[in-house]
Amino acid sequence: NAGVTQTPKFRVLKTGQSMTLLCAQDMNHEYMYWYRQDPGMGLRLIHYSVGEGTTAKGEVPDGYNVSRLKKQNFLLGLESAAPSQTSVYFCASSYTGSSEAFFGQGTRLTVV
Amino acid sequence: AQSVTQLGSHVSVSEGALVLLRCNYSSSVPPYLFWYVQYPNQGLQLLLKYTTGATLVKGINGFEAEFKKSETSFHLTKPSAHMSDAAEYFCAVSSNSGYSTLTFGKGTMLLVSP
C-alpha cells in the first residue's frame, strides 16, 4: 500500500539550476497539494490541484510551477532555484478539499 | 478566509502528565478541524478530525479534542503522556465550501521527559 510517494527524497541544487519533484498517489484522489515546511512557519501551500488537468495557486506560489497531466501524478517545478527555496517539500492528496489529506515522506531540498 | 493559531511553539510535559495543546481557528464558514502529528523526518499523519456532529472527537494513541464554537477552539488533549508522544503537532482547518484546502497552524513541538 504505497499511498503518496515523493521522489527524490534529498536534493542539493546550485542557485539558478532547475529541477522537478514528482508526487504519485495510488488512492484515486481528486485533490493533490504541494506544501513547503520551514522551521517556525508550519506548512504553507504552494500550489494545488482539484482534478486532472487543473492547477491553482496557494499561499506561496512564486518561483514554482506545477502540472497535473495524469490524475495520479502532481509535479512541482523550480525553474531557477534560489537559496530561499531551501526547504522540506511535502506532497499530499485527498478525496475532497475537506477530507483527510495523506502525506508523502517529504523531499529535503538545499539550494546553495 | 481561514486561519489557525497554535499557542506555544514548544510544550514540555513529564511522562504520565496531562498533555494540552492549544488551537484556535478563524473561519467565515463552518469549519472542519484536524490534528496531525509529525515524527522526525517523516510526513504528517492524521490524529483526529471534526466535521459535524459530536463535538468531542477521539483519535489514535489516546488523543482527543473538543470543538468549542463559542471559543473558536479545538484543543488537543491526552490524559497521560508517553515518551513516544514526543513529536510536532499541527492543527489545521478547512471547510465544506467550494474548493476548500487545508490551512495549517505553525505547529507545537511536544517534549516528554522521563
PDB file of C-alpha atoms in Angstrom:
ATOM      1  CA  ASN A   1       0.000   0.000   0.000  1.00  0.00           C
ATOM      2  CA  ALA A   2       2.158   2.866  -1.300  1.00  0.00           C
ATOM      3  CA  GLY A   3      -0.158   5.848  -0.609  1.00  0.00           C
ATOM      4  CA  VAL A   4       1.702   9.024  -1.571  1.00  0.00           C
ATOM      5  CA  THR A   5       5.230   8.681  -2.913  1.00  0.00           C
ATOM      6  CA  GLN A   6       7.640  11.553  -3.465  1.00  0.00           C
ATOM      7  CA  THR A   7      10.859  11.458  -5.456  1.00  0.00           C
ATOM      8  CA  PRO A   8      13.593  12.346  -4.822  1.00  0.00           C
ATOM      9  CA  LYS A   9      13.937  12.317  -1.035  1.00  0.00           C
ATOM     10  CA  PHE A  10      17.001  14.581  -0.962  1.00  0.00           C
ATOM     11  CA  ARG A  11      18.485  17.011  -3.455  1.00  0.00           C
ATOM     12  CA  VAL A  12      21.142  19.700  -3.486  1.00  0.00           C
ATOM     13  CA  LEU A  13      20.925  22.348  -6.202  1.00  0.00           C
ATOM     14  CA  LYS A  14      23.086  25.253  -7.163  1.00  0.00           C
ATOM     15  CA  THR A  15      21.476  28.670  -7.456  1.00  0.00           C
ATOM     16  CA  GLY A  16      19.893  29.037 -10.871  1.00  0.00           C
ATOM     17  CA  GLN A  17      19.511  25.328 -11.569  1.00  0.00           C
ATOM     18  CA  SER A  18      16.135  23.780 -12.303  1.00  0.00           C
ATOM     19  CA  MET A  19      14.516  20.613 -11.065  1.00  0.00           C
ATOM     20  CA  THR A  20      11.222  18.763 -10.887  1.00  0.00           C
ATOM     21  CA  LEU A  21       9.780  16.998  -7.865  1.00  0.00           C
ATOM     22  CA  LEU A  22       7.438  14.126  -8.578  1.00  0.00           C
ATOM     23  CA  CYS A  23       4.473  13.101  -6.468  1.00  0.00           C
ATOM     24  CA  ALA A  24       2.456   9.960  -7.151  1.00  0.00           C
ATOM     25  CA  GLN A  25      -0.647   8.707  -5.347  1.00  0.00           C
ATOM     26  CA  ASP A  26      -2.445   5.414  -5.780  1.00  0.00           C
ATOM     27  CA  MET A  27      -5.672   6.237  -3.909  1.00  0.00           C
ATOM     28  CA  ASN A  28      -7.572   7.747  -6.847  1.00  0.00           C
ATOM     29  CA  HIS A  29      -7.750  11.091  -5.050  1.00  0.00           C
ATOM     30  CA  GLU A  30      -9.007  14.142  -6.897  1.00  0.00           C
ATOM     31  CA  TYR A  31      -7.126  16.743  -4.863  1.00  0.00           C
ATOM     32  CA  MET A  32      -3.353  16.992  -4.693  1.00  0.00           C
ATOM     33  CA  TYR A  33      -1.188  19.577  -2.947  1.00  0.00           C
ATOM     34  CA  TRP A  34       2.364  20.783  -2.616  1.00  0.00           C
ATOM     35  CA  TYR A  35       3.422  22.318   0.702  1.00  0.00           C
ATOM     36  CA  ARG A  36       6.718  23.632   1.957  1.00  0.00           C
ATOM     37  CA  GLN A  37       7.732  23.321   5.589  1.00  0.00           C
ATOM     38  CA  ASP A  38      10.152  25.757   7.184  1.00  0.00           C
ATOM     39  CA  PRO A  39      11.109  25.992  10.885  1.00  0.00           C
ATOM     40  CA  GLY A  40       8.578  28.027  12.827  1.00  0.00           C
ATOM     41  CA  MET A  41       6.381  28.542   9.758  1.00  0.00           C
ATOM     42  CA  GLY A  42       4.315  25.376   9.716  1.00  0.00           C
ATOM     43  CA  LEU A  43       3.203  24.094   6.322  1.00  0.00           C
ATOM     44  CA  ARG A  44       2.456  26.624   3.626  1.00  0.00           C
ATOM     45  CA  LEU A  45       0.535  25.726   0.486  1.00  0.00           C
ATOM     46  CA  ILE A  46       2.429  26.321  -2.743  1.00  0.00           C
ATOM     47  CA  HIS A  47       0.031  25.036  -5.403  1.00  0.00           C
ATOM     48  CA  TYR A  48      -2.795  22.574  -5.523  1.00  0.00           C
ATOM     49  CA  SER A  49      -4.990  20.713  -7.981  1.00  0.00           C
ATOM     50  CA  VAL A  50      -8.647  19.770  -7.731  1.00  0.00           C
ATOM     51  CA  GLY A  51      -8.525  17.261 -10.578  1.00  0.00           C
ATOM     52  CA  GLU A  52      -6.612  16.073 -13.611  1.00  0.00           C
ATOM     53  CA  GLY A  53      -5.593  18.962 -15.819  1.00  0.00           C
ATOM     54  CA  THR A  54      -6.265  21.652 -13.179  1.00  0.00           C
ATOM     55  CA  THR A  55      -3.903  23.672 -11.017  1.00  0.00           C
ATOM     56  CA  ALA A  56      -4.319  26.624  -8.674  1.00  0.00           C
ATOM     57  CA  LYS A  57      -2.065  28.913  -6.662  1.00  0.00           C
ATOM     58  CA  GLY A  58      -1.731  28.574  -2.933  1.00  0.00           C
ATOM     59  CA  GLU A  59      -0.239  30.875  -0.348  1.00  0.00           C
ATOM     60  CA  VAL A  60       3.372  30.939  -1.634  1.00  0.00           C
ATOM     61  CA  PRO A  61       3.375  30.148  -5.384  1.00  0.00           C
ATOM     62  CA  ASP A  62       6.158  32.470  -6.623  1.00  0.00           C
ATOM     63  CA  GLY A  63       9.127  30.678  -8.154  1.00  0.00           C
ATOM     64  CA  TYR A  64       7.259  27.394  -8.607  1.00  0.00           C
ATOM     65  CA  ASN A  65       5.212  25.797 -11.355  1.00  0.00           C
ATOM     66  CA  VAL A  66       3.090  22.663 -11.308  1.00  0.00           C
ATOM     67  CA  SER A  67       1.402  20.263 -13.688  1.00  0.00           C
ATOM     68  CA  ARG A  68      -1.239  17.562 -13.286  1.00  0.00           C
ATOM     69  CA  LEU A  69      -1.329  15.754 -16.613  1.00  0.00           C
ATOM     70  CA  LYS A  70      -2.385  12.479 -15.033  1.00  0.00           C
ATOM     71  CA  LYS A  71      -4.720  12.093 -12.080  1.00  0.00           C
ATOM     72  CA  GLN A  72      -2.206  10.129 -10.043  1.00  0.00           C
ATOM     73  CA  ASN A  73       0.762  12.468 -10.558  1.00  0.00           C
ATOM     74  CA  PHE A  74       1.462  16.037  -9.474  1.00  0.00           C
ATOM     75  CA  LEU A  75       4.751  17.640 -10.486  1.00  0.00           C
ATOM     76  CA  LEU A  76       6.397  20.627  -8.816  1.00  0.00           C
ATOM     77  CA  GLY A  77       8.987  22.524 -10.828  1.00  0.00           C
ATOM     78  CA  LEU A  78      11.612  25.068  -9.877  1.00  0.00           C
ATOM     79  CA  GLU A  79      12.800  26.875 -12.989  1.00  0.00           C
ATOM     80  CA  SER A  80      15.646  28.843 -11.396  1.00  0.00           C
ATOM     81  CA  ALA A  81      16.363  27.741  -7.845  1.00  0.00           C
ATOM     82  CA  ALA A  82      17.148  30.321  -5.156  1.00  0.00           C
ATOM     83  CA  PRO A  83      18.550  29.820  -1.629  1.00  0.00           C
ATOM     84  CA  SER A  84      15.170  30.984  -0.267  1.00  0.00           C
ATOM     85  CA  GLN A  85      13.698  27.786  -1.712  1.00  0.00           C
ATOM     86  CA  THR A  86      15.746  25.645   0.646  1.00  0.00           C
ATOM     87  CA  SER A  87      13.034  23.767   2.496  1.00  0.00           C
ATOM     88  CA  VAL A  88      11.301  20.453   3.037  1.00  0.00           C
ATOM     89  CA  TYR A  89       8.598  19.879   0.452  1.00  0.00           C
ATOM     90  CA  PHE A  90       5.569  17.721   1.113  1.00  0.00           C
ATOM     91  CA  CYS A  91       3.053  16.397  -1.335  1.00  0.00           C
ATOM     92  CA  ALA A  92      -0.398  15.380  -0.150  1.00  0.00           C
ATOM     93  CA  SER A  93      -3.638  14.095  -1.635  1.00  0.00           C
ATOM     94  CA  SER A  94      -7.283  13.852  -0.579  1.00  0.00           C
ATOM     95  CA  TYR A  95     -10.701  12.926  -1.964  1.00  0.00           C
ATOM     96  CA  THR A  96     -12.010  16.462  -1.471  1.00  0.00           C
ATOM     97  CA  GLY A  97     -10.697  19.704  -0.037  1.00  0.00           C
ATOM     98  CA  SER A  98     -12.390  18.991   3.280  1.00  0.00           C
ATOM     99  CA  SER A  99     -11.405  15.353   3.738  1.00  0.00           C
ATOM    100  CA  GLU A 100      -8.323  13.850   5.349  1.00  0.00           C
ATOM    101  CA  ALA A 101      -5.095  14.555   3.494  1.00  0.00           C
ATOM    102  CA  PHE A 102      -2.477  11.825   3.104  1.00  0.00           C
ATOM    103  CA  PHE A 103       1.121  12.985   3.032  1.00  0.00           C
ATOM    104  CA  GLY A 104       4.272  11.761   1.394  1.00  0.00           C
ATOM    105  CA  GLN A 105       7.550  11.409   3.292  1.00  0.00           C
ATOM    106  CA  GLY A 106       8.926  14.716   2.088  1.00  0.00           C
ATOM    107  CA  THR A 107      11.782  15.975  -0.091  1.00  0.00           C
ATOM    108  CA  ARG A 108      14.605  17.864   1.579  1.00  0.00           C
ATOM    109  CA  LEU A 109      15.915  20.440  -0.898  1.00  0.00           C
ATOM    110  CA  THR A 110      19.001  22.542  -0.312  1.00  0.00           C
ATOM    111  CA  VAL A 111      19.903  25.360  -2.693  1.00  0.00           C
ATOM    112  CA  VAL A 112      23.475  26.596  -2.381  1.00  0.00           C
TER     113      VAL A 112
ATOM    114  CA  ALA B   1     -10.685  33.212   4.684  1.00  0.00           C
ATOM    115  CA  GLN B   2      -9.442  30.830   7.335  1.00  0.00           C
ATOM    116  CA  SER B   3      -6.506  30.717   9.719  1.00  0.00           C
ATOM    117  CA  VAL B   4      -5.157  28.720  12.649  1.00  0.00           C
ATOM    118  CA  THR B   5      -3.247  29.866  15.712  1.00  0.00           C
ATOM    119  CA  GLN B   6      -1.391  27.368  17.855  1.00  0.00           C
ATOM    120  CA  LEU B   7      -0.388  28.789  21.212  1.00  0.00           C
ATOM    121  CA  GLY B   8       3.107  27.745  22.172  1.00  0.00           C
ATOM    122  CA  SER B   9       5.766  26.581  19.733  1.00  0.00           C
ATOM    123  CA  HIS B  10       7.066  24.156  22.378  1.00  0.00           C
ATOM    124  CA  VAL B  11       5.259  22.366  25.211  1.00  0.00           C
ATOM    125  CA  SER B  12       7.121  20.281  27.778  1.00  0.00           C
ATOM    126  CA  VAL B  13       5.490  17.657  29.987  1.00  0.00           C
ATOM    127  CA  SER B  14       6.644  14.822  32.184  1.00  0.00           C
ATOM    128  CA  GLU B  15       5.795  11.248  31.307  1.00  0.00           C
ATOM    129  CA  GLY B  16       2.365  10.461  32.778  1.00  0.00           C
ATOM    130  CA  ALA B  17       1.255  14.092  32.888  1.00  0.00           C
ATOM    131  CA  LEU B  18      -1.665  15.646  31.045  1.00  0.00           C
ATOM    132  CA  VAL B  19      -0.976  16.845  27.510  1.00  0.00           C
ATOM    133  CA  LEU B  20      -2.795  20.007  26.373  1.00  0.00           C
ATOM    134  CA  LEU B  21      -2.009  21.562  23.005  1.00  0.00           C
ATOM    135  CA  ARG B  22      -3.984  24.670  22.118  1.00  0.00           C
ATOM    136  CA  CYS B  23      -5.528  25.541  18.770  1.00  0.00           C
ATOM    137  CA  ASN B  24      -7.758  28.468  17.861  1.00  0.00           C
ATOM    138  CA  TYR B  25      -9.182  28.947  14.403  1.00  0.00           C
ATOM    139  CA  SER B  26     -10.795  31.608  12.305  1.00  0.00           C
ATOM    140  CA  SER B  27     -13.240  30.713   9.562  1.00  0.00           C
ATOM    141  CA  SER B  28     -16.059  32.530   7.802  1.00  0.00           C
ATOM    142  CA  VAL B  29     -17.947  29.259   7.246  1.00  0.00           C
ATOM    143  CA  PRO B  30     -18.495  26.204   9.479  1.00  0.00           C
ATOM    144  CA  PRO B  31     -15.048  24.695   9.894  1.00  0.00           C
ATOM    145  CA  TYR B  32     -13.682  21.222   9.505  1.00  0.00           C
ATOM    146  CA  LEU B  33     -10.829  20.800  12.000  1.00  0.00           C
ATOM    147  CA  PHE B  34      -7.909  18.409  12.078  1.00  0.00           C
ATOM    148  CA  TRP B  35      -4.922  17.490  14.206  1.00  0.00           C
ATOM    149  CA  TYR B  36      -1.902  15.950  12.518  1.00  0.00           C
ATOM    150  CA  VAL B  37       1.278  14.559  14.088  1.00  0.00           C
ATOM    151  CA  GLN B  38       4.742  14.573  12.562  1.00  0.00           C
ATOM    152  CA  TYR B  39       7.522  12.370  13.871  1.00  0.00           C
ATOM    153  CA  PRO B  40      11.131  13.295  12.999  1.00  0.00           C
ATOM    154  CA  ASN B  41      11.978  13.007   9.310  1.00  0.00           C
ATOM    155  CA  GLN B  42       8.514  11.770   8.433  1.00  0.00           C
ATOM    156  CA  GLY B  43       5.389  13.093   6.776  1.00  0.00           C
ATOM    157  CA  LEU B  44       2.252  14.113   8.622  1.00  0.00           C
ATOM    158  CA  GLN B  45      -0.369  11.624   9.731  1.00  0.00           C
ATOM    159  CA  LEU B  46      -3.889  12.282  10.910  1.00  0.00           C
ATOM    160  CA  LEU B  47      -4.612  12.070  14.642  1.00  0.00           C
ATOM    161  CA  LEU B  48      -8.274  13.053  14.571  1.00  0.00           C
ATOM    162  CA  LYS B  49     -10.784  15.264  12.805  1.00  0.00           C
ATOM    163  CA  TYR B  50     -14.021  17.122  13.438  1.00  0.00           C
ATOM    164  CA  THR B  51     -16.506  17.679  10.642  1.00  0.00           C
ATOM    165  CA  THR B  52     -20.020  17.716  12.092  1.00  0.00           C
ATOM    166  CA  GLY B  53     -21.891  16.066  14.950  1.00  0.00           C
ATOM    167  CA  ALA B  54     -20.333  15.177  18.291  1.00  0.00           C
ATOM    168  CA  THR B  55     -18.014  17.935  19.437  1.00  0.00           C
ATOM    169  CA  LEU B  56     -15.720  15.631  21.419  1.00  0.00           C
ATOM    170  CA  VAL B  57     -13.620  13.694  18.961  1.00  0.00           C
ATOM    171  CA  LYS B  58     -11.425  10.735  19.825  1.00  0.00           C
ATOM    172  CA  GLY B  59      -8.381   9.877  17.795  1.00  0.00           C
ATOM    173  CA  ILE B  60      -5.486   7.491  17.699  1.00  0.00           C
ATOM    174  CA  ASN B  61      -2.979   6.903  20.502  1.00  0.00           C
ATOM    175  CA  GLY B  62      -5.390   8.098  23.224  1.00  0.00           C
ATOM    176  CA  PHE B  63      -5.697  11.678  21.986  1.00  0.00           C
ATOM    177  CA  GLU B  64      -8.945  13.598  21.866  1.00  0.00           C
ATOM    178  CA  ALA B  65     -10.072  17.109  21.021  1.00  0.00           C
ATOM    179  CA  GLU B  66     -13.172  19.166  21.679  1.00  0.00           C
ATOM    180  CA  PHE B  67     -14.693  21.597  19.211  1.00  0.00           C
ATOM    181  CA  LYS B  68     -15.926  24.710  21.019  1.00  0.00           C
ATOM    182  CA  LYS B  69     -17.650  27.038  18.592  1.00  0.00           C
ATOM    183  CA  SER B  70     -18.146  29.822  21.142  1.00  0.00           C
ATOM    184  CA  GLU B  71     -14.409  29.883  21.840  1.00  0.00           C
ATOM    185  CA  THR B  72     -13.338  29.078  18.240  1.00  0.00           C
ATOM    186  CA  SER B  73     -11.067  26.432  19.732  1.00  0.00           C
ATOM    187  CA  PHE B  74     -10.094  22.840  19.051  1.00  0.00           C
ATOM    188  CA  HIS B  75      -7.598  21.947  21.780  1.00  0.00           C
ATOM    189  CA  LEU B  76      -5.874  18.555  21.774  1.00  0.00           C
ATOM    190  CA  THR B  77      -5.570  16.564  24.998  1.00  0.00           C
ATOM    191  CA  LYS B  78      -4.242  13.279  26.273  1.00  0.00           C
ATOM    192  CA  PRO B  79      -4.643  12.248  29.934  1.00  0.00           C
ATOM    193  CA  SER B  80      -1.209  10.673  30.330  1.00  0.00           C
ATOM    194  CA  ALA B  81       1.819  11.454  28.182  1.00  0.00           C
ATOM    195  CA  HIS B  82       4.099   8.718  26.915  1.00  0.00           C
ATOM    196  CA  MET B  83       7.658   9.118  25.717  1.00  0.00           C
ATOM    197  CA  SER B  84       6.531   8.026  22.252  1.00  0.00           C
ATOM    198  CA  ASP B  85       4.211  11.071  22.046  1.00  0.00           C
ATOM    199  CA  ALA B  86       7.200  13.374  21.540  1.00  0.00           C
ATOM    200  CA  ALA B  87       6.631  14.871  18.095  1.00  0.00           C
ATOM    201  CA  GLU B  88       5.386  18.001  16.363  1.00  0.00           C
ATOM    202  CA  TYR B  89       1.642  18.537  16.258  1.00  0.00           C
ATOM    203  CA  PHE B  90      -0.234  20.595  13.706  1.00  0.00           C
ATOM    204  CA  CYS B  91      -3.771  21.895  13.864  1.00  0.00           C
ATOM    205  CA  ALA B  92      -5.471  22.539  10.524  1.00  0.00           C
ATOM    206  CA  VAL B  93      -8.750  23.975   9.262  1.00  0.00           C
ATOM    207  CA  SER B  94     -10.749  23.560   6.086  1.00  0.00           C
ATOM    208  CA  SER B  95     -14.428  23.677   5.235  1.00  0.00           C
ATOM    209  CA  ASN B  96     -17.062  22.077   3.075  1.00  0.00           C
ATOM    210  CA  SER B  97     -17.276  25.245   0.997  1.00  0.00           C
ATOM    211  CA  GLY B  98     -16.185  25.396  -2.626  1.00  0.00           C
ATOM    212  CA  TYR B  99     -12.637  24.319  -3.352  1.00  0.00           C
ATOM    213  CA  SER B 100     -11.508  24.479   0.261  1.00  0.00           C
ATOM    214  CA  THR B 101      -7.967  23.489   1.160  1.00  0.00           C
ATOM    215  CA  LEU B 102      -6.241  22.736   4.457  1.00  0.00           C
ATOM    216  CA  THR B 103      -4.689  25.685   6.276  1.00  0.00           C
ATOM    217  CA  PHE B 104      -2.168  24.698   8.934  1.00  0.00           C
ATOM    218  CA  GLY B 105      -1.016  26.293  12.128  1.00  0.00           C
ATOM    219  CA  LYS B 106       2.702  26.761  12.759  1.00  0.00           C
ATOM    220  CA  GLY B 107       2.945  23.651  14.881  1.00  0.00           C
ATOM    221  CA  THR B 108       3.702  22.793  18.508  1.00  0.00           C
ATOM    222  CA  MET B 109       6.638  20.612  19.427  1.00  0.00           C
ATOM    223  CA  LEU B 110       5.752  18.316  22.326  1.00  0.00           C
ATOM    224  CA  LEU B 111       8.676  17.345  24.526  1.00  0.00           C
ATOM    225  CA  VAL B 112       8.213  14.497  27.015  1.00  0.00           C
ATOM    226  CA  SER B 113      10.687  13.994  29.843  1.00  0.00           C
ATOM    227  CA  PRO B 114      11.064  10.859  31.993  1.00  0.00           C
TER     228      PRO B 114
END
